[in-house]
Coordinates of C-alpha atoms and ligand atoms in Angstrom, one line a residue:
X1 CA 133.6 -45.0 -26.5
X2 CA 136.0 -43.1 -24.4
X3 CA 135.0 -40.5 -21.8
X4 CA 137.1 -37.4 -21.0
X5 CA 136.4 -34.7 -18.5
X6 CA 137.4 -31.1 -19.1
X7 CA 139.3 -29.1 -16.5
X8 CA 140.5 -25.6 -16.2
X9 CA 140.0 -22.0 -14.9
X10 CA 136.7 -20.2 -15.4
X11 CA 136.2 -18.6 -18.9
X12 CA 139.2 -20.3 -20.4
X13 CA 137.0 -21.7 -23.2
X14 CA 136.2 -25.3 -22.1
X15 CA 132.5 -25.2 -23.1
X16 CA 133.3 -23.3 -26.3
X17 CA 135.8 -26.0 -27.2
X18 CA 133.4 -28.9 -26.5
X19 CA 130.7 -27.1 -28.5
X20 CA 133.1 -26.6 -31.4
X21 CA 134.2 -30.3 -31.3
X22 CA 130.7 -31.8 -30.9
X23 CA 128.2 -29.3 -32.2
X24 CA 126.3 -30.0 -29.0
X25 CA 125.5 -27.5 -26.2
X26 CA 127.2 -28.5 -23.0
X27 CA 125.7 -25.7 -21.0
X28 CA 122.3 -27.2 -20.4
X29 CA 120.7 -24.5 -18.2
X30 CA 119.2 -21.2 -19.4
X31 CA 121.0 -19.5 -16.5
X32 CA 124.4 -20.9 -17.7
X33 CA 123.8 -19.5 -21.2
X34 CA 122.5 -16.2 -19.8
X35 CA 125.6 -15.8 -17.6
X36 CA 128.0 -17.3 -20.1
X37 CA 129.3 -19.5 -17.4
X38 CA 129.1 -23.2 -16.7
X39 CA 127.5 -24.0 -13.3
X40 CA 126.9 -27.7 -13.5
X41 CA 128.2 -30.6 -15.5
X42 CA 127.5 -30.7 -19.2
X43 CA 127.5 -33.7 -21.6
X44 CA 128.3 -33.9 -25.3
X45 CA 129.9 -36.4 -27.7
X46 CA 131.2 -36.7 -31.2
X47 CA 132.9 -39.1 -33.6
X48 CA 136.6 -39.0 -33.9
X49 CA 138.6 -39.4 -37.2
X50 CA 139.3 -43.1 -36.3
X51 CA 135.5 -43.7 -36.1
X52 CA 135.6 -44.0 -32.3
X53 CA 133.4 -41.9 -30.1
X54 CA 134.5 -39.5 -27.5
X55 CA 132.1 -38.3 -24.8
X56 CA 132.9 -35.2 -22.8
X57 CA 131.9 -34.3 -19.3
X58 CA 132.2 -30.6 -19.3
X59 CA 132.9 -29.1 -15.9
X60 CA 132.6 -25.6 -14.5
X61 CA 135.7 -23.6 -13.9
X62 CA 134.4 -21.1 -11.3
X63 CA 135.8 -21.7 -7.9
X64 CA 132.4 -21.8 -6.3
X65 CA 131.5 -24.8 -8.4
X66 CA 134.6 -26.9 -7.7
X67 CA 132.3 -29.6 -6.0
X68 CA 130.4 -30.0 -9.3
X69 CA 133.7 -30.2 -11.1
X70 CA 134.8 -33.0 -8.8
X71 CA 131.6 -34.9 -9.3
X72 CA 132.3 -34.8 -13.0
X73 CA 136.0 -35.9 -13.0
X74 CA 135.6 -38.4 -10.1
X75 CA 134.5 -41.4 -12.2
X76 CA 136.4 -40.4 -15.4
X77 CA 139.9 -41.6 -16.0
X78 CA 141.0 -39.0 -18.6
X79 CA 141.2 -35.2 -18.7
X80 CA 141.2 -32.5 -21.3
X81 CA 143.0 -29.6 -19.5
X82 CA 142.1 -26.2 -20.9
X83 CA 144.2 -23.1 -20.5
X84 CA 143.6 -19.8 -22.2
X85 CA 146.5 -18.5 -24.2
X86 CA 145.7 -14.9 -23.1
X87 CA 145.4 -15.5 -19.4
X88 CA 147.7 -18.4 -18.8
X89 CA 147.9 -20.5 -15.6
X90 CA 145.3 -19.4 -13.0
X91 CA 144.1 -20.5 -9.6
X92 CA 141.5 -23.0 -10.7
X93 CA 143.9 -24.3 -13.4
X94 CA 146.0 -25.3 -10.4
X95 CA 143.1 -26.5 -8.2
X96 CA 141.7 -28.6 -11.0
X97 CA 145.1 -30.1 -11.7
X98 CA 145.6 -30.8 -8.0
X99 CA 142.3 -32.6 -8.0
X100 CA 143.2 -34.8 -11.0
X101 CA 146.5 -35.5 -9.4
X102 CA 144.9 -36.5 -6.1
X103 CA 142.6 -38.9 -7.9
X104 CA 145.5 -40.3 -9.7
X105 CA 144.2 -39.5 -13.2
X106 CA 147.0 -40.7 -15.6
X107 CA 145.7 -39.8 -19.0
X108 CA 145.3 -36.4 -20.4
X109 CA 145.7 -33.7 -23.0
X110 CA 146.4 -30.0 -22.9
X111 CA 144.4 -27.6 -25.1
X112 CA 145.6 -24.0 -25.1
X113 CA 142.5 -22.1 -26.2
X114 CA 141.9 -18.6 -27.3
X115 CA 145.1 -18.9 -29.3
X116 CA 143.6 -16.3 -31.7
X117 CA 144.0 -13.8 -28.9
X118 CA 147.6 -14.3 -27.8
X119 CA 150.7 -16.3 -28.5
X120 CA 149.9 -19.8 -27.0
X121 CA 153.7 -20.4 -26.3
X122 CA 154.1 -19.1 -22.8
X123 CA 150.7 -20.6 -21.5
X124 CA 151.7 -23.9 -23.1
X125 CA 155.1 -24.0 -21.5
X126 CA 153.8 -23.1 -18.0
X127 CA 150.9 -25.5 -18.2
X128 CA 153.0 -28.4 -19.4
X129 CA 155.6 -27.8 -16.6
X130 CA 152.8 -27.8 -14.0
X131 CA 151.1 -30.9 -15.4
X132 CA 154.4 -32.8 -15.7
X133 CA 154.7 -32.8 -11.9
X134 CA 151.5 -34.7 -11.4
X135 CA 150.0 -38.2 -12.0
X136 CA 149.4 -37.1 -15.6
X137 CA 153.1 -36.7 -16.4
X138 CA 154.1 -35.3 -19.8
X139 CA 151.0 -34.6 -21.9
X140 CA 150.6 -33.6 -25.6
X141 CA 149.6 -30.0 -26.1
X142 CA 147.5 -28.5 -28.9
X143 CA 146.9 -24.8 -29.5
X144 CA 143.3 -24.1 -30.6
X145 CA 140.7 -21.4 -31.1
X146 CA 137.2 -22.3 -30.3
X147 CA 136.2 -19.1 -32.3
X148 CA 138.1 -19.7 -35.6
X149 CA 138.3 -23.4 -35.4
X150 CA 142.1 -23.3 -35.8
X151 CA 143.8 -26.4 -34.3
X152 CA 140.6 -28.4 -34.0
X153 CA 141.7 -31.1 -36.5
X154 CA 145.0 -31.5 -34.6
X155 CA 143.0 -31.7 -31.3
X156 CA 140.7 -34.4 -32.8
X157 CA 143.7 -36.4 -33.8
X158 CA 145.3 -36.0 -30.4
X159 CA 142.1 -37.2 -28.8
X160 CA 142.2 -40.3 -31.0
X161 CA 145.8 -41.0 -29.8
X162 CA 144.7 -40.5 -26.2
X163 CA 141.8 -43.0 -26.6
X164 CA 144.2 -45.6 -28.0
X165 CA 146.4 -45.3 -24.9
X166 CA 143.7 -45.9 -22.4
X167 CA 143.6 -49.3 -20.8
X168 CA 140.9 -51.7 -22.0
X169 CA 137.8 -51.5 -19.9
X170 CA 137.0 -54.4 -17.6
X171 CA 133.6 -55.6 -18.6
X172 CA 133.2 -58.6 -16.3
X173 CA 133.6 -56.5 -13.1
X174 CA 130.7 -55.5 -10.9
X175 CA 129.0 -52.3 -11.8
X176 CA 129.3 -49.2 -9.6
X177 CA 127.6 -46.4 -11.5
X178 CA 128.1 -43.1 -9.7
X179 CA 125.0 -41.0 -10.5
X180 CA 125.9 -37.5 -11.8
X181 CA 122.4 -36.4 -12.8
X182 CA 118.8 -37.6 -12.1
X183 CA 115.7 -36.3 -13.6
X184 CA 112.2 -37.4 -14.6
X185 CA 111.0 -38.2 -18.1
X186 CA 107.3 -37.9 -18.7
X187 CA 105.8 -41.3 -19.1
X188 CA 109.1 -43.1 -18.2
X189 CA 109.8 -42.0 -14.6
X190 CA 113.2 -41.6 -13.0
X191 CA 116.3 -41.5 -15.1
X192 CA 119.9 -41.2 -13.8
X193 CA 123.1 -40.7 -15.8
X194 CA 126.7 -41.5 -15.1
X195 CA 129.9 -42.8 -16.5
X196 CA 130.1 -46.6 -16.6
X197 CA 133.7 -47.2 -15.9
X198 CA 133.6 -51.0 -15.6
X199 CA 131.1 -53.8 -16.0
X200 CA 128.0 -53.9 -18.1
X201 CA 124.3 -53.0 -17.7
X202 CA 121.3 -54.6 -19.3
X203 CA 117.7 -53.8 -19.5
X204 CA 116.0 -55.9 -16.8
X205 CA 119.1 -55.9 -14.5
X206 CA 118.5 -55.6 -10.7
X207 CA 120.8 -53.2 -9.0
X208 CA 121.4 -52.3 -5.4
X209 CA 120.9 -48.7 -4.2
X210 CA 122.3 -47.6 -0.9
X211 CA 119.6 -47.0 1.7
X212 CA 116.9 -48.9 -0.4
X213 CA 115.7 -52.2 1.0
X214 CA 114.6 -53.5 -2.4
X215 CA 116.8 -53.7 -5.5
X216 CA 115.9 -51.3 -8.3
X217 CA 115.3 -52.6 -11.8
X218 CA 116.6 -51.2 -15.1
X219 CA 113.6 -50.4 -17.2
X220 CA 115.5 -48.8 -20.1
X221 CA 119.0 -47.8 -21.1
X222 CA 120.3 -45.0 -23.3
X223 CA 123.8 -44.2 -24.4
X224 CA 124.7 -41.2 -26.5
X225 CA 121.0 -40.5 -27.0
X226 CA 120.1 -43.9 -28.3
X227 CA 118.1 -46.7 -26.6
X228 CA 120.2 -49.8 -25.9
X229 CA 119.5 -53.3 -24.5
X230 CA 123.0 -53.4 -23.1
X231 CA 125.8 -51.0 -22.4
X232 CA 129.3 -52.1 -21.6
X233 CA 132.1 -50.0 -20.1
X234 CA 133.4 -47.5 -20.8
X235 CA 130.2 -45.6 -21.6
X236 CA 128.1 -42.6 -20.7
X237 CA 124.7 -44.1 -19.8
X238 CA 121.3 -42.9 -18.9
X239 CA 119.4 -45.5 -16.8
X240 CA 115.6 -45.5 -16.6
X241 CA 114.6 -47.1 -13.3
X242 CA 111.3 -48.9 -12.8
X243 CA 109.1 -47.7 -10.0
X244 CA 111.8 -45.6 -8.3
X245 CA 110.8 -42.2 -7.2
X246 CA 113.0 -39.4 -8.3
X247 CA 113.7 -38.2 -4.8
X248 CA 115.1 -41.6 -3.9
X249 CA 118.4 -40.9 -5.6
X250 CA 120.6 -38.1 -7.0
X251 CA 124.2 -37.1 -7.6
X252 CA 126.6 -39.0 -5.3
X253 CA 124.4 -42.1 -5.1
X254 CA 125.6 -45.2 -6.9
X255 CA 123.8 -48.1 -8.7
X256 CA 125.6 -51.3 -7.8
X257 CA 125.8 -54.9 -8.7
X258 CA 124.0 -56.6 -5.8
X259 CA 126.1 -58.1 -3.1
X260 CA 129.4 -56.8 -4.4
X261 CA 129.8 -53.6 -2.4
X262 CA 130.2 -52.8 1.2
X263 CA 128.5 -49.6 2.4
X264 CA 130.8 -48.2 4.9
X265 CA 131.0 -45.0 7.0
X266 CA 134.4 -45.9 8.4
X267 CA 137.6 -46.3 6.3
X268 CA 141.3 -46.3 6.9
X269 CA 143.2 -44.6 4.1
X270 CA 146.7 -43.7 3.1
X271 CA 147.3 -40.0 2.2
X272 CA 149.1 -39.5 -1.1
X273 CA 152.3 -37.6 -1.5
X274 CA 153.7 -35.7 1.4
X275 CA 150.7 -35.3 3.7
X276 CA 150.3 -32.0 5.5
X277 CA 151.0 -32.5 9.2
X278 CA 148.1 -30.2 10.1
X279 CA 145.2 -31.8 8.2
X280 CA 142.0 -30.2 9.5
X281 CA 139.8 -32.4 11.7
X282 CA 136.9 -32.1 9.3
X283 CA 137.1 -32.2 5.5
X284 CA 135.0 -33.3 2.6
X285 CA 135.7 -36.6 0.9
X286 CA 135.1 -36.7 -2.8
X287 CA 134.9 -40.1 -4.5
X288 CA 133.0 -41.0 -7.7
X289 CA 130.3 -38.3 -7.9
X290 CA 129.9 -38.2 -4.2
X291 CA 130.9 -35.6 -1.7
X292 CA 130.6 -36.5 2.0
X293 CA 131.8 -34.6 5.1
X294 CA 134.3 -36.7 7.1
X295 CA 136.0 -36.5 10.5
X296 CA 139.7 -37.2 10.3
X297 CA 141.6 -39.2 12.9
X298 CA 145.3 -39.4 12.3
X299 CA 146.8 -42.8 12.8
X300 CA 150.3 -43.2 11.2
X301 CA 152.6 -40.7 9.5
X302 CA 150.6 -41.0 6.3
X303 CA 147.5 -42.9 7.4
X304 CA 144.2 -41.7 8.8
X305 CA 140.8 -43.0 9.7
X306 CA 137.9 -41.3 8.2
X307 CA 134.4 -41.2 9.7
X308 CA 131.9 -40.5 6.9
X309 CA 128.7 -38.5 7.5
X310 CA 126.9 -41.1 5.4
X311 CA 127.9 -44.5 4.2
X312 CA 129.4 -45.0 0.7
X313 CA 130.0 -48.1 -1.4
X314 CA 133.8 -48.1 -1.1
X315 CA 136.3 -50.8 -2.0
X316 CA 139.9 -51.5 -1.0
X317 CA 142.1 -49.6 -3.4
X318 CA 139.6 -46.8 -4.2
X319 CA 141.2 -43.5 -4.9
X320 CA 139.5 -40.4 -3.4
X321 CA 140.2 -36.8 -2.6
X322 CA 140.0 -34.7 0.5
X323 CA 139.1 -31.1 0.2
X324 CA 138.8 -28.3 2.7
X325 CA 135.6 -26.5 1.4
X326 CA 136.2 -23.5 3.7
X327 CA 139.6 -22.8 2.4
X328 CA 138.9 -23.8 -1.3
X329 CA 141.8 -26.2 -1.1
X330 CA 142.4 -29.7 -2.3
X331 CA 144.1 -31.3 0.7
X332 CA 145.2 -34.3 -1.2
X333 CA 144.4 -37.7 -2.5
X334 CA 143.8 -40.8 -0.5
X335 CA 143.8 -44.5 -1.2
X336 CA 141.4 -46.7 0.7
X337 CA 143.3 -49.4 2.6
X338 CA 140.4 -50.9 4.7
X339 CA 136.6 -50.5 4.3
X340 CA 135.8 -52.5 7.5
X341 CA 138.5 -51.5 10.0
X342 CA 138.4 -52.7 13.6
X343 CA 137.2 -50.3 16.3
X344 CA 140.0 -48.6 18.3
X345 CA 138.8 -49.0 21.8
X346 CA 141.7 -50.2 23.9
X347 CA 144.7 -48.0 24.8
X348 CA 147.4 -48.3 22.3
X349 CA 145.0 -49.6 19.6
X350 CA 145.6 -46.6 17.4
X351 CA 149.3 -47.1 17.4
X352 CA 148.9 -50.8 16.7
X353 CA 146.5 -50.0 13.9
X354 CA 149.0 -47.6 12.4
X355 CA 151.6 -50.4 12.2
X356 CA 149.2 -52.7 10.5
X357 CA 148.3 -49.9 8.0
X358 CA 151.9 -49.2 7.3
X359 CA 152.1 -52.7 5.7
X360 CA 149.1 -52.2 3.4
X361 CA 149.2 -50.7 -0.1
X362 CA 145.5 -50.7 -1.1
X363 CA 145.9 -53.8 -3.3
X364 CA 143.4 -56.4 -2.3
X365 CA 145.2 -59.2 -0.5
X366 CA 143.3 -62.3 0.5
X367 CA 146.0 -63.9 2.6
X368 CA 146.6 -60.7 4.5
X369 CA 142.9 -60.1 5.1
X370 CA 142.5 -63.6 6.5
X371 CA 145.6 -63.2 8.7
X372 CA 144.1 -60.0 10.1
X373 CA 140.5 -61.0 10.3
X374 CA 141.1 -64.7 11.0
X375 CA 137.6 -65.7 10.1
X376 CA 135.3 -64.0 7.6
X377 CA 132.5 -64.9 5.2
X378 CA 133.4 -65.0 1.5
X379 CA 130.6 -62.6 0.7
X380 CA 132.0 -60.0 3.1
X381 CA 135.4 -60.1 1.5
X382 CA 133.9 -59.8 -2.0
X383 CA 132.0 -56.8 -0.9
X384 CA 135.3 -55.2 0.2
X385 CA 136.8 -55.7 -3.2
X386 CA 138.9 -58.7 -2.2
X387 CA 138.8 -61.5 -4.7
X388 CA 138.1 -64.9 -3.0
X389 CA 140.0 -67.8 -4.5
X390 CA 140.4 -69.9 -1.3
X391 CA 138.1 -72.8 -0.3
X392 CA 135.8 -72.1 2.6
X393 CA 136.4 -74.1 5.8
X394 CA 132.7 -74.4 6.4
X395 CA 129.6 -72.9 4.8
X396 CA 130.9 -69.7 3.3
X397 CA 133.4 -69.1 6.0
X398 CA 137.0 -68.6 5.2
X399 CA 139.7 -68.9 7.8
X400 CA 143.4 -68.1 8.2
X401 CA 145.0 -71.5 7.9
X402 CA 147.2 -71.1 11.0
X403 CA 144.3 -69.8 13.1
X404 CA 142.1 -72.7 11.9
X405 CA 144.7 -75.3 12.8
X406 CA 145.0 -73.7 16.3
X407 CA 141.2 -73.8 16.7
X408 CA 141.3 -77.6 15.9
X409 CA 143.8 -78.1 18.6
X410 CA 141.9 -76.0 21.1
X411 CA 138.7 -77.9 20.3
X412 CA 140.4 -81.2 21.1
X413 CA 141.7 -79.7 24.4
X414 CA 138.3 -78.3 25.3
X415 CA 136.6 -81.7 24.7
X416 CA 139.2 -83.5 26.7
X417 CA 138.9 -81.0 29.6
X418 CA 135.1 -81.4 29.5
X419 CA 135.4 -85.1 29.6
X420 CA 137.6 -84.9 32.7
X421 CA 135.3 -82.5 34.4
X422 CA 132.1 -84.3 33.4
X423 CA 133.1 -87.9 33.1
X424 CA 129.5 -89.1 32.9
X425 CA 128.4 -86.8 30.2
X426 CA 128.5 -88.2 26.6
X427 CA 130.6 -85.4 25.2
X428 CA 130.6 -81.6 25.1
X429 CA 127.6 -79.7 23.7
X430 CA 128.3 -78.1 20.3
X431 CA 127.1 -74.7 21.4
X432 CA 129.2 -74.7 24.6
X433 CA 132.2 -75.4 22.3
X434 CA 131.2 -72.6 20.0
X435 CA 131.1 -70.2 22.9
X436 CA 134.4 -71.5 24.4
X437 CA 136.1 -71.0 21.1
X438 CA 134.3 -67.7 20.5
X439 CA 133.1 -68.8 17.1
X440 CA 130.2 -67.0 15.3
X441 CA 128.6 -70.0 13.8
X442 CA 127.9 -73.7 14.7
X443 CA 128.9 -74.9 11.3
X444 CA 132.5 -73.9 12.2
X445 CA 132.5 -76.1 15.3
X446 CA 131.1 -78.9 13.2
X447 CA 133.8 -78.5 10.6
X448 CA 136.5 -78.6 13.3
X449 CA 135.3 -82.0 14.6
X450 CA 137.5 -84.7 13.1
X451 CA 137.8 -88.4 13.9
X452 CA 138.3 -89.8 16.5
X453 CA 136.0 -87.1 17.7
X454 CA 132.5 -87.0 16.3
X455 CA 129.2 -85.2 16.8
X456 CA 126.4 -87.2 18.2
X457 CA 123.1 -85.8 19.5
X458 CA 124.4 -82.3 19.5
X459 CA 127.6 -83.2 21.5
X460 CA 131.2 -83.6 20.6
X461 CA 133.0 -86.6 22.0
X462 CA 135.1 -89.6 21.2
X463 CA 133.5 -91.7 18.5
X464 CA 133.3 -94.6 20.9
X465 CA 135.0 -94.5 24.2
X466 CA 135.5 -98.2 24.3
X467 CA 136.7 -98.7 20.8
X468 CA 139.4 -96.1 21.0
X469 CA 141.4 -95.9 24.2
X470 CA 143.0 -92.6 25.0
X471 CA 146.6 -93.5 23.9
X472 CA 145.3 -94.6 20.5
X473 CA 143.2 -91.4 20.2
X474 CA 146.3 -89.4 21.0
X475 CA 148.4 -91.3 18.5
X476 CA 145.8 -90.7 15.8
X477 CA 145.8 -87.0 16.6
X478 CA 149.6 -86.9 16.1
X479 CA 149.2 -88.5 12.8
X480 CA 146.7 -85.9 11.9
X481 CA 149.0 -83.1 13.0
X482 CA 151.9 -84.4 11.1
X483 CA 150.2 -85.6 7.9
X484 CA 147.1 -83.4 7.8
X485 CA 148.7 -81.2 5.1
X486 CA 150.3 -84.2 3.2
X487 CA 147.3 -86.4 3.2
X488 CA 148.7 -89.1 0.9
X489 CA 152.0 -89.6 2.7
X490 CA 151.5 -92.6 5.0
X491 CA 153.7 -92.8 8.1
X492 CA 156.6 -95.2 7.6
X493 CA 156.5 -98.5 9.6
X494 CA 159.1 -97.3 12.1
X495 CA 157.2 -94.0 12.6
X496 CA 154.0 -96.1 13.4
X497 CA 156.0 -97.9 16.1
X498 CA 157.3 -94.6 17.5
X499 CA 153.7 -93.4 17.7
X500 CA 152.6 -96.6 19.5
X501 CA 150.5 -97.7 16.7
X502 CA 150.9 -101.5 16.5
X503 CA 148.6 -103.8 14.6
X504 CA 146.1 -104.0 17.5
X505 CA 146.0 -100.2 17.9
X506 CA 145.6 -99.7 14.2
X507 CA 142.8 -102.2 14.2
X508 CA 141.0 -100.2 16.9
X509 CA 141.5 -96.9 15.1
X510 CA 140.2 -98.4 11.8
X511 CA 137.1 -99.8 13.5
X512 CA 136.4 -96.3 15.1
X513 CA 136.8 -94.7 11.6
X514 CA 139.8 -92.7 12.8
X515 CA 142.3 -94.3 10.3
X516 CA 142.0 -96.0 7.0
X517 CA 144.1 -99.1 6.4
X518 CA 145.3 -99.6 2.8
X519 CA 147.6 -102.5 3.6
X520 CA 149.6 -103.9 6.5
X521 CA 151.3 -100.9 8.0
X522 CA 150.0 -98.5 5.4
X523 CA 147.4 -96.2 6.9
X524 CA 146.0 -92.8 5.9
X525 CA 143.6 -90.4 7.5
X526 CA 140.0 -91.4 6.5
X527 CA 139.3 -88.1 4.7
X528 CA 142.1 -88.9 2.3
X529 CA 139.8 -91.1 0.2
X530 CA 137.5 -88.3 -0.9
X531 CA 140.4 -85.9 -1.4
X532 CA 142.1 -88.5 -3.6
X533 CA 139.1 -88.8 -5.8
X534 CA 139.0 -85.0 -6.1
X535 CA 142.6 -84.8 -7.1
X536 CA 142.3 -87.7 -9.6
X537 CA 139.2 -86.3 -11.2
X538 CA 141.4 -83.2 -12.0
X539 CA 143.8 -85.3 -14.1
X540 CA 143.4 -85.9 -17.8
X541 CA 141.4 -89.1 -18.1
X542 CA 142.4 -91.9 -18.3
X543 CA 145.5 -91.6 -16.1
X544 CA 148.3 -94.0 -15.3
X545 CA 149.5 -95.1 -11.9
X546 CA 152.5 -92.9 -12.2
X547 CA 150.4 -89.8 -13.1
X548 CA 148.2 -90.6 -10.0
X549 CA 151.3 -91.0 -7.8
X550 CA 152.7 -87.7 -8.9
X551 CA 149.4 -85.8 -8.6
X552 CA 148.8 -87.2 -5.1
X553 CA 152.5 -86.5 -4.2
X554 CA 153.0 -89.9 -2.8
X555 CA 154.9 -93.2 -3.3
X556 CA 154.0 -96.5 -4.9
X557 CA 153.6 -97.9 -1.5
X558 CA 150.5 -95.8 -1.0
X559 CA 149.4 -95.2 -4.5
X560 CA 149.0 -98.9 -5.5
X561 CA 146.7 -100.0 -2.6
X562 CA 144.9 -96.7 -2.6
X563 CA 143.9 -97.1 -6.3
X564 CA 142.9 -100.7 -5.6
X565 CA 140.7 -99.6 -2.8
X566 CA 139.2 -96.9 -5.0
X567 CA 138.6 -99.5 -7.7
X568 CA 136.8 -101.8 -5.1
X569 CA 134.6 -98.9 -4.0
X570 CA 133.7 -98.0 -7.6
X571 CA 135.2 -94.6 -7.4
X572 CA 137.7 -95.4 -10.1
X573 CA 137.8 -98.1 -12.9
X574 CA 140.7 -100.0 -14.2
X575 CA 140.9 -100.2 -18.0
X576 CA 142.3 -103.2 -19.8
X577 CA 145.6 -101.3 -20.4
X578 CA 146.0 -100.7 -16.7
X579 CA 145.2 -97.0 -16.9
X580 CA 142.2 -95.8 -14.9
X581 CA 139.4 -93.3 -15.0
X582 CA 137.4 -91.6 -12.3
X583 CA 133.8 -92.9 -12.4
X584 CA 131.5 -89.9 -12.2
Ligands
GTP1 N1 138.5 -15.3 -29.0 C1 138.2 -16.4 -28.5 N2 137.3 -16.5 -27.5 C2 137.0 -17.6 -26.9 C3 137.6 -18.8 -27.3 N3 137.1 -19.8 -26.5 C4 136.2 -19.3 -25.7 N4 136.1 -18.0 -25.9 C5 135.3 -17.0 -25.2 O1 135.6 -17.1 -23.8 C6 134.5 -16.9 -23.0 C7 134.4 -18.1 -22.0 O2 134.2 -19.3 -22.8 P1 133.6 -20.6 -22.2 O3 133.7 -21.6 -23.2 O4 132.3 -20.3 -21.6 O5 134.6 -20.8 -21.0 P2 134.5 -22.0 -19.9 O6 135.9 -22.5 -19.7 O7 133.6 -23.0 -20.3 O8 134.0 -21.3 -18.6 P3 133.4 -21.9 -17.3 O9 132.6 -23.1 -17.8 O10 132.5 -20.9 -16.7 O11 134.5 -22.3 -16.5 C8 133.3 -16.9 -23.9 O12 132.9 -15.5 -24.1 C9 133.8 -17.4 -25.2 O13 133.2 -16.9 -26.4 C10 138.6 -18.8 -28.3 O14 139.2 -19.7 -28.7 N5 138.8 -17.5 -28.9
MG2 MG1 132.0 -23.8 -19.4

C-alpha cells in the first residue's frame, strides 16, 4: 500500500478528486457535506491499475484548518498537490507547498482539477514552477476533471508510477504511530487511526503511550476496512486498544514500540533553508500529527533550542515544521539534532553549544554522541534514535574510549593517593572512588579496576601489597598502557628490561595475577586469555596456527605458546592434523 496526502487551496477539488478516484466519501462529517468544505482529515482508498493500493489522506484547504492539514501530511511521505485550472495558484496552494517543503516531502504529483472549466495550461505551468523550487523538485502533472472524469485514467497511471518510486518501507524499525483520529466503537472500545510509516503492528502487541504508566495492548487491527492479525508499513491502520479509555489519547499522541523513544520537551534543531533572522519567540511545532507550542531560543546562525509545552517522542534526525499560528505563516522546517541537550547554565554555554551544533547534521552518530556525552546507557541512546553497535564497558554503560582510558588512569592515581594518605587502610572504598571520579554507577568503578589492583571487601587496593612491590606494579601498569589495545603483542625481551621486568619481577607479577607468562620472556596481560578465546571462536573451525596468528594480530612467538596454554586449559583442542577447534 502507499499513502498519499492531498494538498491545495480551498475548493480546488481535492475531495471531489479523491471521491472520483475511490468511490469513497472523504468528507466524513455532516457539517462538511452541508458546507461543501473539508474541515478535518478524510480517508479513502482504491486499487490502482498495477493492482497496488493507494490510500489517501484528504486534507482541508481552508486557511483556518491548516493545523488539521499539517496533522494529515506530517506522517505521510508523498503528496498529491491539487490546483484548480480556473483559479490557479492561491495562498493556501503556497502555504501547503511551503509545509511540504519544510517537512522535506520528496515525492509528489500535481493534479490540475476543474480542467473542464478553464484551460489547465497556465495553472499547470505556474504550479510546476513553484513546486520545482521545493523538496519535491520536478513533478509530473495531470489535468483532470472530477466532474466529467476526464484525465482520471492518466492520474491513476501517474499514481502507480509515483508508488513505484517510493523507497521501500523499513519494517524492522520501531513503531511510532502518530494518531490522527480516535473514536469509540460500541462493544470494542477505543480505536485510533494513523499512517504506519515504518515497522509492523500485531494483535497482542504492547505499545507505549506518552503519559501512561502502563503499556497499552493491541486488541484488534484493521487496515482498509478489513480486520488483520498484522499490518506492516506502509499502511493506514486502525488500532483497537484494550482497556484504554478514549479520553486517554487523541490526535498528536503516538503509539510506540516500548523502550525505543525518548519523550522530550527540549530539543536542539537546525532550521532549514535561509532562516529568518527574526524568528518569533513563540511558535507551534508540527511533527507527525502533533502540534505543540514551543519557545524558541536562538543558538547559532541556523540552530535554535526549542522548549516544548508538552513532551513528544522525538528522535535525532526527525523533520518537523515551525508555524506562526497568529500570522498564518509556515516559518520553516527544522531537523532535530539533539533530543537530550545539556542545560545552558554557565555564561558562554550557549555559544559553546552553538559550536557543537554547527558540527551536527541530524544523522545519528554513535561515536559523536559518546564523545559529547562521555558515558551513557545503551538504552538511552537507542531511545534517541542512535543505533548502538559498541560493546558496553560495564552493565549497559557505553563510554567514549578516550574518556574511559583517562578514568582508568585517574582511578589508579586516586587509589595511590589514598594509600599514601591512609597507609593503614586496606584500599579505597568503592563508593568513595565512585564519588571522586563522579561516576553514576558502582559497576563502572568495578569495571575500571584491573590487576594489579583488585576489589576486596568493598575496597580497591593492590592485589597483595607484599607480592607486588610498587616498582613492579608500576611496570605492569606501563605494559597495560602500551599494550592494552594490542592485547596479543607481547613486549620484546629488551622492552621488558627497559621496564625493569626481570625474571624475579615477572614471577611476582604472575603470582599476583597481574601478568600471564606464556614462556620465558613472553608475557601478556591476564585478560588476553579470554579475549583470545573470543577471537578464535569467531574463526571458521577448525583453524590453523597461521589463521589464529593473523586473527590475533600477533607473532609466532606469542601464538604458539598461547595456543598450547589454551590447549592445556581445555579452551581449545588440537586435532591430529595440527589444526585446532575452540571447545564450547
Ligand atoms: N466543474 C468542476 N467542478 C469541480 C471539479 N472538482 C471540484 N469541483 C467543484 O468544486 C467545489 C469544491 O470541490 P471540493 O472537492 O470540495 O474542493 P476541496 O479542495 O476538497 O475543498 P476543501 O476541502 O474545502 O479545501 C465543489 O463544488 C465541486 O463540485 C471539477 O473538476 N470540475
Ligand atoms: Mg475537501
